[in-house]
PDB file of C-alpha atoms in Angstrom:
ATOM      1  CA  MET A 197       0.237   0.078   0.281  1.00  0.00           C
ATOM      2  CA  GLN A 198       1.148   3.412  -0.651  1.00  0.00           C
ATOM      3  CA  ARG A 199      -0.157   6.494  -0.047  1.00  0.00           C
ATOM      4  CA  VAL A 200      -0.709   8.656  -3.446  1.00  0.00           C
ATOM      5  CA  LEU A 201      -1.401  12.303  -4.261  1.00  0.00           C
ATOM      6  CA  VAL A 202      -3.483  13.245  -7.366  1.00  0.00           C
ATOM      7  CA  THR A 203      -3.902  16.386  -7.762  1.00  0.00           C
ATOM      8  CA  GLY A 204      -6.966  17.618 -10.233  1.00  0.00           C
ATOM      9  CA  GLY A 205      -8.217  14.349  -8.278  1.00  0.00           C
ATOM     10  CA  ALA A 206     -12.187  15.449  -8.994  1.00  0.00           C
ATOM     11  CA  GLY A 207     -12.091  15.871 -12.109  1.00  0.00           C
ATOM     12  CA  PHE A 208     -12.904  13.479 -15.563  1.00  0.00           C
ATOM     13  CA  LEU A 209      -9.171  11.800 -15.727  1.00  0.00           C
ATOM     14  CA  GLY A 210      -8.854  12.380 -11.848  1.00  0.00           C
ATOM     15  CA  SER A 211     -11.608  11.101 -10.476  1.00  0.00           C
ATOM     16  CA  HIS A 212     -11.294   7.672 -12.758  1.00  0.00           C
ATOM     17  CA  LEU A 213      -7.480   7.085 -11.297  1.00  0.00           C
ATOM     18  CA  CYS A 214      -8.365   7.863  -7.642  1.00  0.00           C
ATOM     19  CA  ASP A 215     -10.779   4.735  -7.901  1.00  0.00           C
ATOM     20  CA  ARG A 216      -8.615   2.559  -9.894  1.00  0.00           C
ATOM     21  CA  LEU A 217      -5.866   3.641  -7.079  1.00  0.00           C
ATOM     22  CA  ILE A 218      -8.062   2.550  -4.169  1.00  0.00           C
ATOM     23  CA  GLN A 219      -9.174  -1.194  -6.210  1.00  0.00           C
ATOM     24  CA  GLN A 220      -5.381  -1.671  -6.125  1.00  0.00           C
ATOM     25  CA  GLY A 221      -5.482  -1.205  -2.073  1.00  0.00           C
ATOM     26  CA  HIS A 222      -3.380   2.609  -1.948  1.00  0.00           C
ATOM     27  CA  GLU A 223      -4.446   5.112   0.090  1.00  0.00           C
ATOM     28  CA  VAL A 224      -5.362   8.716  -1.962  1.00  0.00           C
ATOM     29  CA  LEU A 225      -4.997  11.925  -1.129  1.00  0.00           C
ATOM     30  CA  CYS A 226      -7.244  13.896  -4.113  1.00  0.00           C
ATOM     31  CA  VAL A 227      -6.354  17.661  -4.568  1.00  0.00           C
ATOM     32  CA  ASP A 228      -8.840  20.320  -6.357  1.00  0.00           C
ATOM     33  CA  ASN A 229      -9.519  23.481  -6.709  1.00  0.00           C
ATOM     34  CA  TYR A 230     -12.825  22.668  -8.495  1.00  0.00           C
ATOM     35  CA  PHE A 231     -12.417  24.821 -11.207  1.00  0.00           C
ATOM     36  CA  THR A 232     -13.542  22.090 -13.537  1.00  0.00           C
ATOM     37  CA  GLY A 233     -13.345  19.164 -10.911  1.00  0.00           C
ATOM     38  CA  SER A 234     -16.661  17.587  -9.324  1.00  0.00           C
ATOM     39  CA  LYS A 235     -17.811  16.560  -6.032  1.00  0.00           C
ATOM     40  CA  ARG A 236     -19.789  14.503  -7.897  1.00  0.00           C
ATOM     41  CA  ASN A 237     -17.106  12.886  -9.641  1.00  0.00           C
ATOM     42  CA  ILE A 238     -15.656  11.494  -6.101  1.00  0.00           C
ATOM     43  CA  ALA A 239     -18.984  11.826  -3.935  1.00  0.00           C
ATOM     44  CA  HIS A 240     -19.050   7.785  -4.223  1.00  0.00           C
ATOM     45  CA  LEU A 241     -15.611   7.759  -2.764  1.00  0.00           C
ATOM     46  CA  LEU A 242     -15.706  10.564   0.447  1.00  0.00           C
ATOM     47  CA  GLY A 243     -17.165   7.534   3.364  1.00  0.00           C
ATOM     48  CA  ARG A 244     -14.145   5.351   2.207  1.00  0.00           C
ATOM     49  CA  PRO A 245     -11.198   5.652   4.801  1.00  0.00           C
ATOM     50  CA  GLU A 246      -8.519   4.954   2.260  1.00  0.00           C
ATOM     51  CA  PHE A 247      -9.952   8.072   0.499  1.00  0.00           C
ATOM     52  CA  GLU A 248      -8.946  11.873   1.382  1.00  0.00           C
ATOM     53  CA  LEU A 249     -10.119  15.160  -0.077  1.00  0.00           C
ATOM     54  CA  LEU A 250      -8.206  18.135   0.065  1.00  0.00           C
ATOM     55  CA  ARG A 251      -9.523  21.770  -1.473  1.00  0.00           C
ATOM     56  CA  HIS A 252      -6.199  23.223  -2.432  1.00  0.00           C
ATOM     57  CA  ASP A 253      -5.585  25.287  -5.849  1.00  0.00           C
ATOM     58  CA  VAL A 254      -1.826  23.638  -6.541  1.00  0.00           C
ATOM     59  CA  THR A 255      -0.707  27.278  -7.913  1.00  0.00           C
ATOM     60  CA  PHE A 256       0.221  27.466  -3.658  1.00  0.00           C
ATOM     61  CA  PRO A 257       2.493  25.297  -2.126  1.00  0.00           C
ATOM     62  CA  LEU A 258       1.733  21.870  -0.621  1.00  0.00           C
ATOM     63  CA  TYR A 259       2.700  20.784   2.128  1.00  0.00           C
ATOM     64  CA  VAL A 260       1.946  16.835   2.480  1.00  0.00           C
ATOM     65  CA  GLU A 261       3.028  13.225   2.965  1.00  0.00           C
ATOM     66  CA  VAL A 262       3.113  10.749   0.195  1.00  0.00           C
ATOM     67  CA  ASP A 263       5.021   8.669  -1.586  1.00  0.00           C
ATOM     68  CA  ARG A 264       3.952   9.154  -4.985  1.00  0.00           C
ATOM     69  CA  ILE A 265       1.777  11.840  -7.274  1.00  0.00           C
ATOM     70  CA  PHE A 266       0.223  12.353 -10.147  1.00  0.00           C
ATOM     71  CA  ASN A 267       0.285  15.525 -11.353  1.00  0.00           C
ATOM     72  CA  LEU A 268      -3.490  16.418 -13.494  1.00  0.00           C
ATOM     73  CA  ALA A 269      -4.415  19.455 -12.087  1.00  0.00           C
ATOM     74  CA  CYS A 270      -4.867  22.002 -14.967  1.00  0.00           C
ATOM     75  CA  PRO A 271      -8.365  22.558 -17.361  1.00  0.00           C
ATOM     76  CA  ALA A 272      -7.955  20.576 -20.118  1.00  0.00           C
ATOM     77  CA  SER A 273     -10.465  21.645 -22.908  1.00  0.00           C
ATOM     78  CA  PRO A 274     -10.529  24.982 -24.736  1.00  0.00           C
ATOM     79  CA  VAL A 275     -13.387  26.469 -23.542  1.00  0.00           C
ATOM     80  CA  HIS A 276     -11.970  26.294 -20.171  1.00  0.00           C
ATOM     81  CA  TYR A 277      -8.364  27.080 -20.018  1.00  0.00           C
ATOM     82  CA  GLN A 278      -9.442  30.147 -22.305  1.00  0.00           C
ATOM     83  CA  HIS A 279     -12.051  31.476 -19.802  1.00  0.00           C
ATOM     84  CA  ASP A 280      -8.771  32.474 -17.137  1.00  0.00           C
ATOM     85  CA  PRO A 281      -5.303  32.218 -19.760  1.00  0.00           C
ATOM     86  CA  VAL A 282      -3.382  33.582 -17.282  1.00  0.00           C
ATOM     87  CA  GLN A 283      -4.562  31.169 -14.215  1.00  0.00           C
ATOM     88  CA  THR A 284      -3.885  28.369 -17.036  1.00  0.00           C
ATOM     89  CA  THR A 285      -0.518  28.688 -17.556  1.00  0.00           C
ATOM     90  CA  LYS A 286      -0.106  29.588 -13.819  1.00  0.00           C
ATOM     91  CA  THR A 287      -1.525  26.012 -13.098  1.00  0.00           C
ATOM     92  CA  SER A 288       0.684  24.610 -15.612  1.00  0.00           C
ATOM     93  CA  VAL A 289       3.874  25.891 -14.440  1.00  0.00           C
ATOM     94  CA  HIS A 290       3.564  26.761 -10.542  1.00  0.00           C
ATOM     95  CA  GLY A 291       1.728  23.807 -10.183  1.00  0.00           C
ATOM     96  CA  ALA A 292       4.479  21.939 -11.557  1.00  0.00           C
ATOM     97  CA  ILE A 293       6.795  23.703  -9.867  1.00  0.00           C
ATOM     98  CA  ASN A 294       5.062  22.807  -6.364  1.00  0.00           C
ATOM     99  CA  MET A 295       4.463  19.613  -6.871  1.00  0.00           C
ATOM    100  CA  LEU A 296       7.890  19.013  -8.065  1.00  0.00           C
ATOM    101  CA  GLY A 297       8.845  20.915  -4.785  1.00  0.00           C
ATOM    102  CA  LEU A 298       7.427  18.013  -3.293  1.00  0.00           C
ATOM    103  CA  ALA A 299       8.732  15.401  -4.694  1.00  0.00           C
ATOM    104  CA  LYS A 300      11.909  16.940  -4.056  1.00  0.00           C
ATOM    105  CA  ARG A 301      11.820  16.906  -0.845  1.00  0.00           C
ATOM    106  CA  LEU A 302      10.029  13.412  -0.290  1.00  0.00           C
ATOM    107  CA  ASN A 303      11.902  11.706  -2.529  1.00  0.00           C
ATOM    108  CA  ALA A 304       8.942  10.501  -4.376  1.00  0.00           C
ATOM    109  CA  ARG A 305       8.121   9.181  -7.533  1.00  0.00           C
ATOM    110  CA  ILE A 306       5.920  12.011  -9.786  1.00  0.00           C
ATOM    111  CA  LEU A 307       4.077  11.323 -12.285  1.00  0.00           C
ATOM    112  CA  GLN A 308       2.699  14.414 -15.120  1.00  0.00           C
ATOM    113  CA  ALA A 309       0.111  14.330 -17.360  1.00  0.00           C
ATOM    114  CA  SER A 310       1.385  16.211 -20.031  1.00  0.00           C
ATOM    115  CA  THR A 311      -0.931  16.417 -23.267  1.00  0.00           C
ATOM    116  CA  SER A 312      -0.513  16.003 -27.326  1.00  0.00           C
ATOM    117  CA  GLU A 313      -0.954  19.596 -27.543  1.00  0.00           C
ATOM    118  CA  VAL A 314       2.375  19.824 -27.213  1.00  0.00           C
ATOM    119  CA  TYR A 315       2.715  18.721 -30.902  1.00  0.00           C
ATOM    120  CA  GLY A 316       0.728  21.550 -31.842  1.00  0.00           C
ATOM    121  CA  ASP A 317      -0.967  21.637 -35.498  1.00  0.00           C
ATOM    122  CA  PRO A 318       1.884  19.079 -36.691  1.00  0.00           C
ATOM    123  CA  GLU A 319       3.461  18.547 -39.644  1.00  0.00           C
ATOM    124  CA  VAL A 320       4.344  14.932 -38.993  1.00  0.00           C
ATOM    125  CA  HIS A 321       1.325  12.283 -38.698  1.00  0.00           C
ATOM    126  CA  PRO A 322       1.502  10.358 -36.224  1.00  0.00           C
ATOM    127  CA  GLN A 323       3.644  12.599 -33.885  1.00  0.00           C
ATOM    128  CA  GLN A 324       6.322  10.538 -31.992  1.00  0.00           C
ATOM    129  CA  GLU A 325       7.519  10.976 -28.996  1.00  0.00           C
ATOM    130  CA  GLY A 326      10.441  12.809 -30.688  1.00  0.00           C
ATOM    131  CA  TYR A 327       8.608  15.440 -32.878  1.00  0.00           C
ATOM    132  CA  TRP A 328       9.329  18.973 -31.174  1.00  0.00           C
ATOM    133  CA  GLY A 329       6.081  19.995 -32.344  1.00  0.00           C
ATOM    134  CA  ARG A 330       4.660  23.425 -34.224  1.00  0.00           C
ATOM    135  CA  VAL A 331       3.219  25.806 -31.678  1.00  0.00           C
ATOM    136  CA  ASN A 332       2.357  28.888 -31.727  1.00  0.00           C
ATOM    137  CA  PRO A 333       3.545  30.652 -28.662  1.00  0.00           C
ATOM    138  CA  ILE A 334       1.478  33.689 -28.626  1.00  0.00           C
ATOM    139  CA  GLY A 335      -1.985  32.254 -29.883  1.00  0.00           C
ATOM    140  CA  LEU A 336      -5.440  31.335 -28.050  1.00  0.00           C
ATOM    141  CA  ARG A 337      -4.694  28.134 -27.338  1.00  0.00           C
ATOM    142  CA  SER A 338      -0.497  28.960 -26.078  1.00  0.00           C
ATOM    143  CA  CYS A 339      -1.765  29.259 -21.977  1.00  0.00           C
ATOM    144  CA  TYR A 340      -1.877  25.555 -22.423  1.00  0.00           C
ATOM    145  CA  ASP A 341       0.018  24.435 -25.182  1.00  0.00           C
ATOM    146  CA  GLU A 342       3.063  26.237 -24.210  1.00  0.00           C
ATOM    147  CA  GLY A 343       2.233  25.863 -20.107  1.00  0.00           C
ATOM    148  CA  LYS A 344       2.441  22.030 -20.397  1.00  0.00           C
ATOM    149  CA  ARG A 345       5.484  22.097 -22.957  1.00  0.00           C
ATOM    150  CA  CYS A 346       7.248  23.911 -19.659  1.00  0.00           C
ATOM    151  CA  ALA A 347       6.058  22.171 -17.390  1.00  0.00           C
ATOM    152  CA  GLU A 348       8.021  19.455 -19.344  1.00  0.00           C
ATOM    153  CA  THR A 349      10.728  21.291 -19.166  1.00  0.00           C
ATOM    154  CA  LEU A 350      10.802  21.474 -15.816  1.00  0.00           C
ATOM    155  CA  PHE A 351      10.483  17.775 -15.051  1.00  0.00           C
ATOM    156  CA  PHE A 352      13.324  17.058 -17.044  1.00  0.00           C
ATOM    157  CA  ASP A 353      15.293  19.813 -15.771  1.00  0.00           C
ATOM    158  CA  TYR A 354      14.308  18.812 -11.869  1.00  0.00           C
ATOM    159  CA  HIS A 355      15.141  14.763 -13.304  1.00  0.00           C
ATOM    160  CA  ARG A 356      18.715  16.403 -14.853  1.00  0.00           C
ATOM    161  CA  GLN A 357      19.297  18.317 -11.569  1.00  0.00           C
ATOM    162  CA  HIS A 358      18.257  16.941  -8.987  1.00  0.00           C
ATOM    163  CA  ALA A 359      18.047  13.318  -9.713  1.00  0.00           C
ATOM    164  CA  LEU A 360      14.389  13.411  -9.024  1.00  0.00           C
ATOM    165  CA  ASP A 361      12.463  10.266 -10.295  1.00  0.00           C
ATOM    166  CA  ILE A 362      10.113  11.442 -12.966  1.00  0.00           C
ATOM    167  CA  LYS A 363       7.658   9.624 -15.386  1.00  0.00           C
ATOM    168  CA  VAL A 364       6.101  12.224 -18.252  1.00  0.00           C
ATOM    169  CA  VAL A 365       2.902  10.985 -20.321  1.00  0.00           C
ATOM    170  CA  ARG A 366       1.385  13.031 -23.336  1.00  0.00           C
ATOM    171  CA  ILE A 367      -2.314  12.298 -23.275  1.00  0.00           C
ATOM    172  CA  PHE A 368      -4.414  12.069 -26.105  1.00  0.00           C
ATOM    173  CA  ASN A 369      -7.988  13.032 -26.744  1.00  0.00           C
ATOM    174  CA  THR A 370      -9.827  10.678 -24.024  1.00  0.00           C
ATOM    175  CA  TYR A 371     -13.125  10.706 -23.538  1.00  0.00           C
ATOM    176  CA  GLY A 372     -15.580   8.407 -21.376  1.00  0.00           C
ATOM    177  CA  PRO A 373     -18.200   8.755 -17.866  1.00  0.00           C
ATOM    178  CA  ARG A 374     -17.565  11.705 -15.923  1.00  0.00           C
ATOM    179  CA  MET A 375     -16.737  14.451 -18.692  1.00  0.00           C
ATOM    180  CA  HIS A 376     -18.367  17.895 -18.134  1.00  0.00           C
ATOM    181  CA  PRO A 377     -21.097  18.175 -20.517  1.00  0.00           C
ATOM    182  CA  ASN A 378     -20.095  21.943 -21.111  1.00  0.00           C
ATOM    183  CA  ASP A 379     -16.108  21.606 -21.555  1.00  0.00           C
ATOM    184  CA  GLY A 380     -16.360  22.621 -24.992  1.00  0.00           C
ATOM    185  CA  ARG A 381     -14.495  19.209 -26.418  1.00  0.00           C
ATOM    186  CA  VAL A 382     -16.051  17.333 -29.407  1.00  0.00           C
ATOM    187  CA  VAL A 383     -17.306  14.341 -28.156  1.00  0.00           C
ATOM    188  CA  SER A 384     -19.166  15.560 -25.071  1.00  0.00           C
ATOM    189  CA  ASN A 385     -20.403  18.640 -27.495  1.00  0.00           C
ATOM    190  CA  PHE A 386     -22.129  15.730 -29.802  1.00  0.00           C
ATOM    191  CA  ILE A 387     -23.418  13.717 -27.505  1.00  0.00           C
ATOM    192  CA  VAL A 388     -25.398  16.365 -25.599  1.00  0.00           C
ATOM    193  CA  GLN A 389     -26.306  18.440 -28.303  1.00  0.00           C
ATOM    194  CA  ALA A 390     -27.928  15.118 -29.800  1.00  0.00           C
ATOM    195  CA  LEU A 391     -29.485  14.068 -26.791  1.00  0.00           C
ATOM    196  CA  ARG A 392     -31.329  17.833 -25.932  1.00  0.00           C
ATOM    197  CA  GLY A 393     -32.170  17.193 -29.893  1.00  0.00           C
ATOM    198  CA  GLU A 394     -29.780  20.174 -30.407  1.00  0.00           C
ATOM    199  CA  ASP A 395     -28.385  20.764 -33.989  1.00  0.00           C
ATOM    200  CA  ILE A 396     -24.566  19.670 -33.565  1.00  0.00           C
ATOM    201  CA  THR A 397     -22.240  22.328 -34.353  1.00  0.00           C
ATOM    202  CA  ILE A 398     -19.134  20.851 -36.771  1.00  0.00           C
ATOM    203  CA  PHE A 399     -16.336  22.843 -36.729  1.00  0.00           C
ATOM    204  CA  GLY A 400     -14.430  23.494 -40.374  1.00  0.00           C
ATOM    205  CA  ASP A 401     -15.675  21.568 -42.824  1.00  0.00           C
ATOM    206  CA  GLY A 402     -15.530  17.963 -40.540  1.00  0.00           C
ATOM    207  CA  THR A 403     -12.319  16.560 -42.111  1.00  0.00           C
ATOM    208  CA  GLN A 404     -10.247  17.280 -39.799  1.00  0.00           C
ATOM    209  CA  THR A 405      -8.768  14.290 -37.377  1.00  0.00           C
ATOM    210  CA  ARG A 406      -8.978  13.143 -33.889  1.00  0.00           C
ATOM    211  CA  SER A 407      -8.210   9.674 -32.269  1.00  0.00           C
ATOM    212  CA  PHE A 408      -9.999   8.591 -29.512  1.00  0.00           C
ATOM    213  CA  CYS A 409      -9.558   6.791 -26.445  1.00  0.00           C
ATOM    214  CA  TYR A 410     -11.573   5.743 -24.199  1.00  0.00           C
ATOM    215  CA  VAL A 411     -10.767   6.587 -20.259  1.00  0.00           C
ATOM    216  CA  ASP A 412     -10.426   2.989 -18.761  1.00  0.00           C
ATOM    217  CA  ASP A 413      -7.560   2.444 -21.333  1.00  0.00           C
ATOM    218  CA  LEU A 414      -5.934   5.823 -20.417  1.00  0.00           C
ATOM    219  CA  ILE A 415      -5.809   5.013 -16.869  1.00  0.00           C
ATOM    220  CA  GLU A 416      -4.417   1.587 -17.429  1.00  0.00           C
ATOM    221  CA  ALA A 417      -1.319   3.034 -19.028  1.00  0.00           C
ATOM    222  CA  MET A 418      -1.279   5.797 -16.748  1.00  0.00           C
ATOM    223  CA  LEU A 419      -0.395   3.208 -14.182  1.00  0.00           C
ATOM    224  CA  ARG A 420       1.806   1.098 -16.084  1.00  0.00           C
ATOM    225  CA  MET A 421       3.956   4.105 -16.710  1.00  0.00           C
ATOM    226  CA  MET A 422       4.205   5.033 -13.398  1.00  0.00           C
ATOM    227  CA  ASP A 423       5.299   1.772 -11.913  1.00  0.00           C
ATOM    228  CA  THR A 424       7.922   1.250 -14.932  1.00  0.00           C
ATOM    229  CA  GLU A 425      11.679   1.238 -13.859  1.00  0.00           C
ATOM    230  CA  ALA A 426      13.752   3.854 -12.278  1.00  0.00           C
ATOM    231  CA  GLY A 427      15.402   6.206 -15.067  1.00  0.00           C
ATOM    232  CA  PHE A 428      12.352   5.347 -17.912  1.00  0.00           C
ATOM    233  CA  THR A 429      11.427   8.874 -17.684  1.00  0.00           C
ATOM    234  CA  GLY A 430       9.395   9.410 -21.092  1.00  0.00           C
ATOM    235  CA  PRO A 431       7.549  11.091 -22.675  1.00  0.00           C
ATOM    236  CA  ILE A 432       5.460   8.451 -23.721  1.00  0.00           C
ATOM    237  CA  ASN A 433       2.251   8.788 -25.944  1.00  0.00           C
ATOM    238  CA  ILE A 434      -1.133   7.537 -24.272  1.00  0.00           C
ATOM    239  CA  GLY A 435      -3.779   7.390 -26.892  1.00  0.00           C
ATOM    240  CA  ASN A 436      -5.584   5.366 -29.221  1.00  0.00           C
ATOM    241  CA  PRO A 437      -3.722   5.267 -33.122  1.00  0.00           C
ATOM    242  CA  GLY A 438      -7.378   4.930 -34.528  1.00  0.00           C
ATOM    243  CA  GLU A 439      -7.934   7.999 -36.707  1.00  0.00           C
ATOM    244  CA  PHE A 440     -11.717   9.249 -37.414  1.00  0.00           C
ATOM    245  CA  SER A 441     -13.340  12.790 -38.941  1.00  0.00           C
ATOM    246  CA  MET A 442     -15.330  15.208 -36.738  1.00  0.00           C
ATOM    247  CA  LEU A 443     -18.081  13.647 -39.269  1.00  0.00           C
ATOM    248  CA  GLU A 444     -17.374  10.330 -38.884  1.00  0.00           C
ATOM    249  CA  LEU A 445     -17.758  10.841 -34.939  1.00  0.00           C
ATOM    250  CA  ALA A 446     -20.717  13.218 -35.616  1.00  0.00           C
ATOM    251  CA  GLU A 447     -22.388  10.288 -37.462  1.00  0.00           C
ATOM    252  CA  THR A 448     -21.654   7.742 -35.089  1.00  0.00           C
ATOM    253  CA  VAL A 449     -23.340   9.485 -32.141  1.00  0.00           C
ATOM    254  CA  LEU A 450     -26.483  10.310 -33.823  1.00  0.00           C
ATOM    255  CA  ARG A 451     -26.795   6.794 -34.932  1.00  0.00           C
ATOM    256  CA  LEU A 452     -26.528   5.477 -31.162  1.00  0.00           C
ATOM    257  CA  VAL A 453     -28.334   8.176 -29.910  1.00  0.00           C
ATOM    258  CA  GLY A 454     -31.035   8.441 -32.522  1.00  0.00           C
ATOM    259  CA  GLY A 455     -33.208  11.853 -32.650  1.00  0.00           C
ATOM    260  CA  ARG A 456     -32.986  14.879 -35.785  1.00  0.00           C
ATOM    261  CA  SER A 457     -30.772  16.256 -34.800  1.00  0.00           C
ATOM    262  CA  ARG A 458     -28.962  18.520 -37.871  1.00  0.00           C
ATOM    263  CA  LEU A 459     -24.874  18.904 -38.909  1.00  0.00           C
ATOM    264  CA  VAL A 460     -24.483  22.093 -38.711  1.00  0.00           C
ATOM    265  CA  TYR A 461     -20.679  24.021 -39.980  1.00  0.00           C
ATOM    266  CA  ARG A 462     -18.799  26.899 -38.562  1.00  0.00           C
ATOM    267  CA  PRO A 463     -15.648  28.596 -38.784  1.00  0.00           C
ATOM    268  CA  LEU A 464     -12.740  26.406 -37.463  1.00  0.00           C
ATOM    269  CA  PRO A 465     -10.957  27.429 -34.302  1.00  0.00           C
ATOM    270  CA  SER A 466      -7.449  29.461 -34.513  1.00  0.00           C
ATOM    271  CA  ASP A 467      -4.727  27.535 -34.444  1.00  0.00           C
ATOM    272  CA  ASP A 468      -7.061  23.843 -34.437  1.00  0.00           C
ATOM    273  CA  PRO A 469      -4.808  21.344 -35.560  1.00  0.00           C
ATOM    274  CA  ARG A 470      -5.730  19.277 -38.269  1.00  0.00           C
ATOM    275  CA  GLN A 471      -5.078  16.105 -37.526  1.00  0.00           C
ATOM    276  CA  ARG A 472      -3.567  14.552 -34.337  1.00  0.00           C
ATOM    277  CA  GLN A 473      -2.686  10.862 -34.038  1.00  0.00           C
ATOM    278  CA  PRO A 474      -0.116   8.842 -31.952  1.00  0.00           C
ATOM    279  CA  ASP A 475       2.188   7.034 -32.849  1.00  0.00           C
ATOM    280  CA  ILE A 476       2.087   4.516 -29.695  1.00  0.00           C
ATOM    281  CA  ARG A 477       5.091   1.977 -30.231  1.00  0.00           C
ATOM    282  CA  LEU A 478       6.613   3.468 -27.358  1.00  0.00           C
ATOM    283  CA  ALA A 479       3.989   2.578 -25.318  1.00  0.00           C
ATOM    284  CA  ARG A 480       3.364  -0.991 -26.699  1.00  0.00           C
ATOM    285  CA  GLU A 481       6.806  -1.835 -26.038  1.00  0.00           C
ATOM    286  CA  LYS A 482       7.825  -0.004 -22.369  1.00  0.00           C
ATOM    287  CA  LEU A 483       3.945  -0.069 -21.141  1.00  0.00           C
ATOM    288  CA  ASP A 484       2.925  -3.331 -22.879  1.00  0.00           C
ATOM    289  CA  TRP A 485      -0.044  -1.429 -23.653  1.00  0.00           C
ATOM    290  CA  THR A 486      -2.797  -0.961 -26.507  1.00  0.00           C
ATOM    291  CA  PRO A 487      -6.216   0.098 -26.274  1.00  0.00           C
ATOM    292  CA  LYS A 488      -9.023  -2.274 -26.243  1.00  0.00           C
ATOM    293  CA  VAL A 489     -12.048  -0.473 -26.142  1.00  0.00           C
ATOM    294  CA  ALA A 490     -13.558  -0.148 -29.400  1.00  0.00           C
ATOM    295  CA  LEU A 491     -14.654   3.543 -30.173  1.00  0.00           C
ATOM    296  CA  GLU A 492     -18.347   2.583 -30.823  1.00  0.00           C
ATOM    297  CA  ASP A 493     -18.652   0.549 -27.252  1.00  0.00           C
ATOM    298  CA  GLY A 494     -16.927   3.620 -25.205  1.00  0.00           C
ATOM    299  CA  LEU A 495     -19.405   5.961 -26.841  1.00  0.00           C
ATOM    300  CA  LYS A 496     -22.421   3.554 -25.625  1.00  0.00           C
ATOM    301  CA  GLU A 497     -20.971   4.064 -22.069  1.00  0.00           C
ATOM    302  CA  THR A 498     -20.704   7.947 -22.422  1.00  0.00           C
ATOM    303  CA  ILE A 499     -24.201   8.702 -23.895  1.00  0.00           C
ATOM    304  CA  GLY A 500     -25.264   6.375 -21.184  1.00  0.00           C
ATOM    305  CA  TYR A 501     -23.719   8.301 -18.701  1.00  0.00           C
ATOM    306  CA  PHE A 502     -24.745  11.565 -20.069  1.00  0.00           C
ATOM    307  CA  ARG A 503     -28.545  10.667 -20.515  1.00  0.00           C
ATOM    308  CA  LYS A 504     -28.157  10.101 -17.279  1.00  0.00           C
ATOM    309  CA  LEU A 505     -26.992  13.244 -15.790  1.00  0.00           C
ATOM    310  CA  LEU A 506     -29.096  15.198 -18.128  1.00  0.00           C
ATOM    311  CA  ALA A 507     -32.256  13.666 -16.325  1.00  0.00           C
ATOM    312  CA  GLU A 508     -30.779  14.011 -12.945  1.00  0.00           C
ATOM    313  CA  ASP A 509     -30.255  17.845 -13.834  1.00  0.00           C
ATOM    314  CA  ALA A 510     -33.688  18.021 -15.434  1.00  0.00           C
ATOM    315  CA  ALA A 511     -35.367  16.779 -12.100  1.00  0.00           C
TER     316      ALA A 511
END
């Protein structure tokens, strides 16, 4: 049994990670400031003796005693990270400094939840970990893209300068139950719009592609990465290499939800990547991991979650 800190633990990914850690027999300290996280996501854990919840903003230092740290704290969808871009950068950069400082003091292993956004609008397809990216440093998405890039820099400098035991994963598009219904991400957008009978909004012409990884697969990869041998730092891509266009995704959601929603097209947002697909050869080799959940199966689970959530909110 280990004492594990999960920052952003009440968020979409963090709450699923807390579940899995407790299932493995660990004690979990969940830290969140509830900017995008929700108490609803971890309500089922509140009575458990292995689970502790702390309201805290990682831009301020944290003094606790733990064995391992998963640093997930940061708004991860454009509608949220662009709401307060300065705070988004602070969360990535100051948050990384504070969690790295804690890990250094405790001599604890620490994992950074980085993102495929570090590749920007890529010129290489699919994206390998050795690709340095093509990122606009002054655009609307820069607070997130560059914040996460700087966090990676800090992690590797702490590793080189202080011999800190770090792990870095680059997360590609992930979906599943507990996504925020208003986060502006394409999967939640399409599902919520279809369930409400609203028009389904497609930005651009719908030919831009993404790769969608179900949350259970993603968490399994993160846990495996945390357990790799000392000295293997990453970064390592985690995502589903299956590539789908926005139009294909919208049509699949419509078919699974039913209803009469129409597809409507809007201009593509600034700096929105045209293609995003992970090269996961390193994850296969080092983690013995590949995604298991097919897109349609994962969408059915996610649609069921949102159907229940919307019904509860309407009651």
